[in-house]
Amino acid sequence: MKVLRNVEEALEFTKGNYQKSVGLVPTMGFLHAGHKSLIDEARKNNEIVVVSIFVNPTQFGPGEDYEAYPRDEERDFKLCEEAGVDAVFTPDPKEFYQNHKTYVTIEDLKDNLCGKTRPIHFRGVLTVLTKLFHIFKPTNAYFGRKDAQQFLIVKKAVEDLNFGINIVPCPIKREEDGLAISSRNVYLSEEERKAAPILHKALEKGRAAIKKGMKAEDLIKIIVDEIKTEKLSDIEYVQVVDTKEIKDVDVIDGDVLVALAVRFGKTRLIDNFFYEVWDV
Ligand code: PAF
């Protein structure tokens, strides 16, 4: 497995693999079973698999957890090596963004859900992904459905800007008690960790109740009431949006994303399900 530490080395690697199919798995490291499932999917369908491991400073707002974000390079490299990854790309943030002036953003889709409290987040995500896409010219790029808004935004931006990359969504990986696996779960105290599976339980209650013609507010109430049975939960949002514009819907009559962000202490967790198109 090659370790690429800067853009020059990465471009050299890309040149050497010209005309091979490349699967890119963009990550911020501290890899877990969710990332492993993306890598496995990439391994199945591409000649070359590249994993980027980069805690991207431009997608963190002031006061967010950029500095504290968990990092473990040795463990990440081992997981990648064992999963048959061809190259990991882990640049130095200062060098990667040296004198950087160019950003990629999307209209409208960034403004709802997580974008309401994280206004610069998706600009940072699209900027780093644009750089990664240009550097590695992947055939396929793999994203978890846990970050549902990110997936919808990346898919739209890739279409709008004619990147010619296939964006592959992968299922949410969960702990046995239903908690969606996330690098941020390590922030939870023992008590908060016990409380957090309420999110999945509440979404499952919603999933059992959802049907065409239902009012979104009735569905939201079912989910919110369930989450509130956990005293440690602090709801940021529970919303039902359409999957094209990411706008709130009044009545469920098309493809929708049911998404939430909830804090347990200082830890902000997200989870969701899609209804109709990809309902699993
Ligand atoms: O989902 C993530 O881990 C990040 O947002 C991504 C896609 C790697 C961009 O930094």
mmCIF file of C-alpha atoms and ligand atoms in Angstrom:
data_model
loop_
_atom_site.group_PDB
_atom_site.id
_atom_site.type_symbol
_atom_site.label_atom_id
_atom_site.label_comp_id
_atom_site.label_asym_id
_atom_site.label_seq_id
_atom_site.Cartn_x
_atom_site.Cartn_y
_atom_site.Cartn_z
ATOM 1 C CA MET A 1 0.000 0.000 0.000
ATOM 2 C CA LYS A 2 1.351 3.409 -0.997
ATOM 3 C CA VAL A 3 1.225 6.287 1.471
ATOM 4 C CA LEU A 4 0.851 9.575 -0.416
ATOM 5 C CA ARG A 5 1.722 12.562 1.771
ATOM 6 C CA ASN A 6 1.322 15.418 -0.694
ATOM 7 C CA VAL A 7 -0.420 16.410 -3.930
ATOM 8 C CA GLU A 8 2.694 15.905 -6.041
ATOM 9 C CA GLU A 9 3.005 12.257 -4.965
ATOM 10 C CA ALA A 10 -0.728 11.774 -5.455
ATOM 11 C CA LEU A 11 -0.643 13.173 -9.012
ATOM 12 C CA GLU A 12 2.267 10.880 -9.819
ATOM 13 C CA PHE A 13 0.196 7.919 -8.534
ATOM 14 C CA THR A 14 -2.789 8.961 -10.663
ATOM 15 C CA LYS A 15 -0.585 9.250 -13.753
ATOM 16 C CA GLY A 16 0.758 5.746 -13.127
ATOM 17 C CA ASN A 17 -2.766 4.337 -13.024
ATOM 18 C CA TYR A 18 -4.065 6.109 -16.098
ATOM 19 C CA GLN A 19 -6.907 4.156 -17.753
ATOM 20 C CA LYS A 20 -7.560 1.939 -14.731
ATOM 21 C CA SER A 21 -10.854 2.206 -12.852
ATOM 22 C CA VAL A 22 -10.304 4.048 -9.587
ATOM 23 C CA GLY A 23 -12.563 3.885 -6.526
ATOM 24 C CA LEU A 24 -12.099 6.780 -4.118
ATOM 25 C CA VAL A 25 -13.237 6.577 -0.495
ATOM 26 C CA PRO A 26 -12.933 10.081 0.990
ATOM 27 C CA THR A 27 -12.675 10.009 4.806
ATOM 28 C CA MET A 28 -11.535 12.081 7.752
ATOM 29 C CA GLY A 29 -9.849 9.028 9.270
ATOM 30 C CA PHE A 30 -10.441 7.339 12.626
ATOM 31 C CA LEU A 31 -11.815 4.597 10.443
ATOM 32 C CA HIS A 32 -14.593 2.293 11.607
ATOM 33 C CA ALA A 33 -16.893 -0.425 10.270
ATOM 34 C CA GLY A 34 -18.826 2.155 8.228
ATOM 35 C CA HIS A 35 -15.674 3.211 6.354
ATOM 36 C CA LYS A 36 -14.621 -0.429 6.012
ATOM 37 C CA SER A 37 -17.907 -1.199 4.223
ATOM 38 C CA LEU A 38 -17.224 1.679 1.766
ATOM 39 C CA ILE A 39 -13.715 0.338 1.132
ATOM 40 C CA ASP A 40 -15.048 -3.203 0.597
ATOM 41 C CA GLU A 41 -17.601 -1.890 -1.890
ATOM 42 C CA ALA A 42 -14.869 0.069 -3.703
ATOM 43 C CA ARG A 43 -12.596 -3.000 -3.733
ATOM 44 C CA LYS A 44 -15.311 -5.065 -5.450
ATOM 45 C CA ASN A 45 -15.815 -2.670 -8.349
ATOM 46 C CA ASN A 46 -12.521 -0.942 -9.153
ATOM 47 C CA GLU A 47 -9.011 -1.916 -10.203
ATOM 48 C CA ILE A 48 -7.475 0.677 -7.904
ATOM 49 C CA VAL A 49 -8.791 1.767 -4.485
ATOM 50 C CA VAL A 50 -7.666 5.031 -2.897
ATOM 51 C CA VAL A 51 -8.646 6.166 0.609
ATOM 52 C CA SER A 52 -8.106 9.790 1.578
ATOM 53 C CA ILE A 53 -7.563 10.371 5.286
ATOM 54 C CA PHE A 54 -7.802 14.088 5.911
ATOM 55 C CA VAL A 55 -9.496 16.030 8.692
ATOM 56 C CA ASN A 56 -10.586 18.864 6.441
ATOM 57 C CA PRO A 57 -10.295 22.225 8.220
ATOM 58 C CA THR A 58 -12.486 24.130 5.741
ATOM 59 C CA GLN A 59 -15.627 22.174 6.687
ATOM 60 C CA PHE A 60 -15.401 22.998 10.410
ATOM 61 C CA GLY A 61 -16.890 26.254 11.654
ATOM 62 C CA PRO A 62 -15.478 28.345 14.489
ATOM 63 C CA GLY A 63 -15.998 26.577 17.828
ATOM 64 C CA GLU A 64 -16.536 23.177 16.185
ATOM 65 C CA ASP A 65 -14.377 20.133 16.899
ATOM 66 C CA TYR A 66 -11.582 20.453 14.293
ATOM 67 C CA GLU A 67 -8.752 20.266 16.839
ATOM 68 C CA ALA A 68 -10.460 17.616 18.971
ATOM 69 C CA TYR A 69 -11.562 15.430 16.059
ATOM 70 C CA PRO A 70 -10.190 11.912 16.808
ATOM 71 C CA ARG A 71 -7.125 10.822 14.840
ATOM 72 C CA ASP A 72 -5.233 7.503 14.743
ATOM 73 C CA GLU A 73 -3.036 7.209 11.671
ATOM 74 C CA GLU A 74 -1.395 3.910 12.591
ATOM 75 C CA ARG A 75 -4.702 2.134 13.126
ATOM 76 C CA ASP A 76 -6.175 3.672 9.953
ATOM 77 C CA PHE A 77 -3.229 2.520 7.826
ATOM 78 C CA LYS A 78 -3.523 -0.997 9.246
ATOM 79 C CA LEU A 79 -7.247 -1.181 8.459
ATOM 80 C CA CYS A 80 -6.621 0.066 4.902
ATOM 81 C CA GLU A 81 -3.728 -2.306 4.331
ATOM 82 C CA GLU A 82 -5.802 -5.268 5.544
ATOM 83 C CA ALA A 83 -8.739 -4.206 3.363
ATOM 84 C CA GLY A 84 -6.534 -4.274 0.253
ATOM 85 C CA VAL A 85 -6.352 -0.522 -0.353
ATOM 86 C CA ASP A 86 -3.787 0.484 -3.007
ATOM 87 C CA ALA A 87 -3.015 3.959 -1.693
ATOM 88 C CA VAL A 88 -3.874 6.260 1.188
ATOM 89 C CA PHE A 89 -3.653 10.008 0.725
ATOM 90 C CA THR A 90 -3.024 11.992 3.858
ATOM 91 C CA PRO A 91 -1.757 15.488 3.098
ATOM 92 C CA ASP A 92 -0.678 18.165 5.517
ATOM 93 C CA PRO A 93 -3.569 20.669 5.807
ATOM 94 C CA LYS A 94 -1.302 23.733 5.622
ATOM 95 C CA GLU A 95 0.339 22.531 2.433
ATOM 96 C CA PHE A 96 -2.944 21.294 0.925
ATOM 97 C CA TYR A 97 -4.583 24.693 1.426
ATOM 98 C CA GLN A 98 -1.521 26.886 0.953
ATOM 99 C CA ASN A 99 -2.658 30.394 0.019
ATOM 100 C CA HIS A 100 -6.036 28.944 -0.944
ATOM 101 C CA LYS A 101 -8.566 31.303 -2.550
ATOM 102 C CA THR A 102 -10.994 29.079 -4.441
ATOM 103 C CA TYR A 103 -14.086 27.467 -2.943
ATOM 104 C CA VAL A 104 -16.900 25.382 -4.373
ATOM 105 C CA THR A 105 -20.400 25.879 -3.057
ATOM 106 C CA ILE A 106 -23.962 24.890 -3.920
ATOM 107 C CA GLU A 107 -27.100 27.017 -3.810
ATOM 108 C CA ASP A 108 -30.161 26.174 -1.675
ATOM 109 C CA LEU A 109 -29.388 22.536 -0.823
ATOM 110 C CA LYS A 110 -26.789 23.637 1.712
ATOM 111 C CA ASP A 111 -29.169 25.881 3.661
ATOM 112 C CA ASN A 112 -31.483 23.386 5.368
ATOM 113 C CA LEU A 113 -30.925 20.561 7.925
ATOM 114 C CA CYS A 114 -27.264 20.576 9.099
ATOM 115 C CA GLY A 115 -26.551 23.684 7.006
ATOM 116 C CA LYS A 116 -28.776 25.773 9.299
ATOM 117 C CA THR A 117 -26.289 25.479 12.161
ATOM 118 C CA ARG A 118 -23.182 24.723 10.054
ATOM 119 C CA PRO A 119 -23.301 27.454 7.375
ATOM 120 C CA ILE A 120 -19.813 26.905 5.887
ATOM 121 C CA HIS A 121 -19.756 23.128 6.249
ATOM 122 C CA PHE A 122 -20.863 22.025 2.790
ATOM 123 C CA ARG A 123 -18.690 24.626 1.066
ATOM 124 C CA GLY A 124 -15.723 23.008 2.804
ATOM 125 C CA VAL A 125 -16.908 19.516 1.859
ATOM 126 C CA LEU A 126 -17.410 20.414 -1.827
ATOM 127 C CA THR A 127 -14.075 22.221 -1.966
ATOM 128 C CA VAL A 128 -12.059 19.328 -0.569
ATOM 129 C CA LEU A 129 -13.933 16.813 -2.727
ATOM 130 C CA THR A 130 -13.364 18.880 -5.858
ATOM 131 C CA LYS A 131 -9.641 18.872 -5.100
ATOM 132 C CA LEU A 132 -9.662 15.111 -4.419
ATOM 133 C CA PHE A 133 -11.686 14.394 -7.566
ATOM 134 C CA HIS A 134 -9.263 16.391 -9.711
ATOM 135 C CA ILE A 135 -6.228 14.760 -8.128
ATOM 136 C CA PHE A 136 -7.421 11.134 -8.375
ATOM 137 C CA LYS A 137 -9.914 11.278 -11.298
ATOM 138 C CA PRO A 138 -11.956 8.439 -9.760
ATOM 139 C CA THR A 139 -14.464 6.356 -11.686
ATOM 140 C CA ASN A 140 -16.521 5.840 -8.523
ATOM 141 C CA ALA A 141 -16.593 7.663 -5.184
ATOM 142 C CA TYR A 142 -18.183 6.143 -2.088
ATOM 143 C CA PHE A 143 -20.275 7.894 0.570
ATOM 144 C CA GLY A 144 -22.220 6.669 3.597
ATOM 145 C CA ARG A 145 -25.939 7.388 3.773
ATOM 146 C CA LYS A 146 -25.559 8.515 7.387
ATOM 147 C CA ASP A 147 -24.420 11.871 6.015
ATOM 148 C CA ALA A 148 -27.534 12.034 3.861
ATOM 149 C CA GLN A 149 -27.448 15.753 3.094
ATOM 150 C CA GLN A 150 -23.783 15.469 2.148
ATOM 151 C CA PHE A 151 -24.594 12.600 -0.223
ATOM 152 C CA LEU A 152 -27.442 14.523 -1.928
ATOM 153 C CA ILE A 153 -25.304 17.655 -2.243
ATOM 154 C CA VAL A 154 -22.273 15.827 -3.633
ATOM 155 C CA LYS A 155 -24.441 13.962 -6.143
ATOM 156 C CA LYS A 156 -26.007 17.221 -7.351
ATOM 157 C CA ALA A 157 -22.697 19.108 -7.526
ATOM 158 C CA VAL A 158 -21.072 16.271 -9.468
ATOM 159 C CA GLU A 159 -23.971 16.378 -11.959
ATOM 160 C CA ASP A 160 -23.985 20.184 -12.203
ATOM 161 C CA LEU A 161 -20.235 20.452 -12.730
ATOM 162 C CA ASN A 162 -19.981 17.438 -15.058
ATOM 163 C CA PHE A 163 -17.348 15.621 -13.051
ATOM 164 C CA GLY A 164 -18.307 12.344 -14.731
ATOM 165 C CA ILE A 165 -17.891 10.429 -11.470
ATOM 166 C CA ASN A 166 -20.340 7.825 -10.243
ATOM 167 C CA ILE A 167 -21.348 8.710 -6.662
ATOM 168 C CA VAL A 168 -22.153 5.504 -4.804
ATOM 169 C CA PRO A 169 -24.278 5.655 -1.617
ATOM 170 C CA CYS A 170 -23.648 2.917 0.954
ATOM 171 C CA PRO A 171 -25.942 1.765 3.798
ATOM 172 C CA ILE A 172 -25.611 3.098 7.345
ATOM 173 C CA LYS A 173 -23.610 0.742 9.584
ATOM 174 C CA ARG A 174 -24.974 0.357 13.107
ATOM 175 C CA GLU A 175 -23.852 -0.923 16.481
ATOM 176 C CA GLU A 176 -25.839 -3.868 17.826
ATOM 177 C CA ASP A 177 -28.130 -1.542 19.761
ATOM 178 C CA GLY A 178 -28.905 0.479 16.623
ATOM 179 C CA LEU A 179 -26.655 3.509 17.135
ATOM 180 C CA ALA A 180 -25.283 4.641 13.770
ATOM 181 C CA ILE A 181 -21.512 4.130 13.761
ATOM 182 C CA SER A 182 -19.634 7.434 13.704
ATOM 183 C CA SER A 183 -16.127 8.582 14.593
ATOM 184 C CA ARG A 184 -17.787 11.085 16.929
ATOM 185 C CA ASN A 185 -19.359 8.330 19.078
ATOM 186 C CA VAL A 186 -16.087 8.254 21.074
ATOM 187 C CA TYR A 187 -17.037 11.650 22.554
ATOM 188 C CA LEU A 188 -20.085 10.146 24.330
ATOM 189 C CA SER A 189 -19.899 9.504 28.080
ATOM 190 C CA GLU A 190 -21.007 6.086 29.274
ATOM 191 C CA GLU A 191 -24.418 7.451 30.191
ATOM 192 C CA GLU A 192 -24.833 9.325 26.902
ATOM 193 C CA ARG A 193 -23.766 6.248 24.942
ATOM 194 C CA LYS A 194 -26.545 4.267 26.666
ATOM 195 C CA ALA A 195 -29.081 6.955 25.767
ATOM 196 C CA ALA A 196 -28.032 7.490 22.122
ATOM 197 C CA PRO A 197 -29.726 4.412 20.529
ATOM 198 C CA ILE A 198 -33.027 6.217 21.119
ATOM 199 C CA LEU A 199 -32.361 7.961 17.784
ATOM 200 C CA HIS A 200 -32.553 4.742 15.819
ATOM 201 C CA LYS A 201 -35.507 3.549 17.882
ATOM 202 C CA ALA A 202 -37.370 6.813 17.169
ATOM 203 C CA LEU A 203 -36.593 6.658 13.449
ATOM 204 C CA GLU A 204 -37.776 3.047 13.311
ATOM 205 C CA LYS A 205 -41.029 4.137 14.951
ATOM 206 C CA GLY A 206 -41.319 6.792 12.268
ATOM 207 C CA ARG A 207 -40.497 4.333 9.529
ATOM 208 C CA ALA A 208 -43.249 2.001 10.743
ATOM 209 C CA ALA A 209 -45.782 4.857 10.705
ATOM 210 C CA ILE A 210 -44.830 6.662 7.492
ATOM 211 C CA LYS A 211 -47.186 6.412 4.555
ATOM 212 C CA LYS A 212 -48.132 8.344 1.456
ATOM 213 C CA GLY A 213 -50.471 11.231 2.202
ATOM 214 C CA MET A 214 -49.367 11.531 5.825
ATOM 215 C CA LYS A 215 -48.704 15.008 7.199
ATOM 216 C CA ALA A 216 -44.993 15.526 7.872
ATOM 217 C CA GLU A 217 -45.779 17.198 11.205
ATOM 218 C CA ASP A 218 -47.542 14.030 12.433
ATOM 219 C CA LEU A 219 -44.510 11.922 11.533
ATOM 220 C CA ILE A 220 -42.143 14.412 13.169
ATOM 221 C CA LYS A 221 -44.217 14.347 16.359
ATOM 222 C CA ILE A 222 -43.955 10.553 16.613
ATOM 223 C CA ILE A 223 -40.144 10.768 16.293
ATOM 224 C CA VAL A 224 -39.715 13.774 18.583
ATOM 225 C CA ASP A 225 -41.930 12.285 21.327
ATOM 226 C CA GLU A 226 -39.865 9.095 21.288
ATOM 227 C CA ILE A 227 -36.522 10.948 21.450
ATOM 228 C CA LYS A 228 -37.789 13.079 24.338
ATOM 229 C CA THR A 229 -38.268 9.957 26.475
ATOM 230 C CA GLU A 230 -34.458 10.172 26.856
ATOM 231 C CA LYS A 231 -33.720 13.017 29.238
ATOM 232 C CA LEU A 232 -30.149 13.424 27.977
ATOM 233 C CA SER A 233 -31.262 14.189 24.423
ATOM 234 C CA ASP A 234 -31.321 17.750 23.126
ATOM 235 C CA ILE A 235 -32.965 17.954 19.705
ATOM 236 C CA GLU A 236 -31.478 20.285 17.098
ATOM 237 C CA TYR A 237 -33.840 19.213 14.331
ATOM 238 C CA VAL A 238 -36.140 16.446 13.155
ATOM 239 C CA GLN A 239 -37.246 17.210 9.592
ATOM 240 C CA VAL A 240 -38.864 15.673 6.555
ATOM 241 C CA VAL A 241 -37.497 17.029 3.264
ATOM 242 C CA ASP A 242 -37.727 16.153 -0.403
ATOM 243 C CA THR A 243 -34.618 14.504 -1.847
ATOM 244 C CA LYS A 244 -34.087 16.959 -4.732
ATOM 245 C CA GLU A 245 -34.298 20.439 -3.213
ATOM 246 C CA ILE A 246 -33.880 19.459 0.465
ATOM 247 C CA LYS A 247 -36.939 21.605 1.305
ATOM 248 C CA ASP A 248 -39.373 20.745 4.094
ATOM 249 C CA VAL A 249 -42.503 19.004 2.862
ATOM 250 C CA ASP A 250 -45.980 19.389 4.365
ATOM 251 C CA VAL A 251 -47.378 16.105 3.085
ATOM 252 C CA ILE A 252 -45.498 12.942 2.221
ATOM 253 C CA ASP A 253 -46.291 12.334 -1.425
ATOM 254 C CA GLY A 254 -42.881 11.723 -3.012
ATOM 255 C CA ASP A 255 -39.384 10.628 -2.149
ATOM 256 C CA VAL A 256 -38.411 12.015 1.222
ATOM 257 C CA LEU A 257 -35.493 12.072 3.601
ATOM 258 C CA VAL A 258 -36.395 11.900 7.290
ATOM 259 C CA ALA A 259 -33.381 13.317 9.098
ATOM 260 C CA LEU A 260 -32.386 14.394 12.577
ATOM 261 C CA ALA A 261 -29.561 15.972 14.545
ATOM 262 C CA VAL A 262 -29.592 15.542 18.313
ATOM 263 C CA ARG A 263 -27.069 16.449 20.970
ATOM 264 C CA PHE A 264 -26.118 14.285 23.906
ATOM 265 C CA GLY A 265 -24.040 16.564 26.090
ATOM 266 C CA LYS A 266 -21.454 18.129 23.773
ATOM 267 C CA THR A 267 -21.785 15.431 21.120
ATOM 268 C CA ARG A 268 -23.926 16.109 18.074
ATOM 269 C CA LEU A 269 -25.241 12.967 16.370
ATOM 270 C CA ILE A 270 -27.085 12.644 13.074
ATOM 271 C CA ASP A 271 -29.188 9.823 11.657
ATOM 272 C CA ASN A 272 -31.896 9.383 9.016
ATOM 273 C CA PHE A 273 -33.856 7.195 6.696
ATOM 274 C CA PHE A 274 -34.987 7.613 3.134
ATOM 275 C CA TYR A 275 -38.584 6.758 2.241
ATOM 276 C CA GLU A 276 -39.564 5.348 -1.164
ATOM 277 C CA VAL A 277 -36.467 5.499 -3.346
ATOM 278 C CA TRP A 278 -33.953 3.717 -1.187
ATOM 279 C CA ASP A 279 -36.059 2.595 1.739
ATOM 280 C CA VAL A 280 -34.260 -0.389 3.288
HETATM 281 O O1 PAF B 1 -17.923 12.494 5.387
HETATM 282 C C1 PAF B 1 -16.762 12.862 5.668
HETATM 283 O O2 PAF B 1 -16.024 12.213 6.407
HETATM 284 C C2 PAF B 1 -16.252 14.172 5.086
HETATM 285 O O3 PAF B 1 -17.230 15.138 5.041
HETATM 286 C C3 PAF B 1 -15.571 14.004 3.708
HETATM 287 C C4 PAF B 1 -16.566 13.520 2.651
HETATM 288 C C5 PAF B 1 -14.420 13.024 3.805
HETATM 289 C C6 PAF B 1 -15.014 15.344 3.213
HETATM 290 O O4 PAF B 1 -14.039 15.834 4.076
#
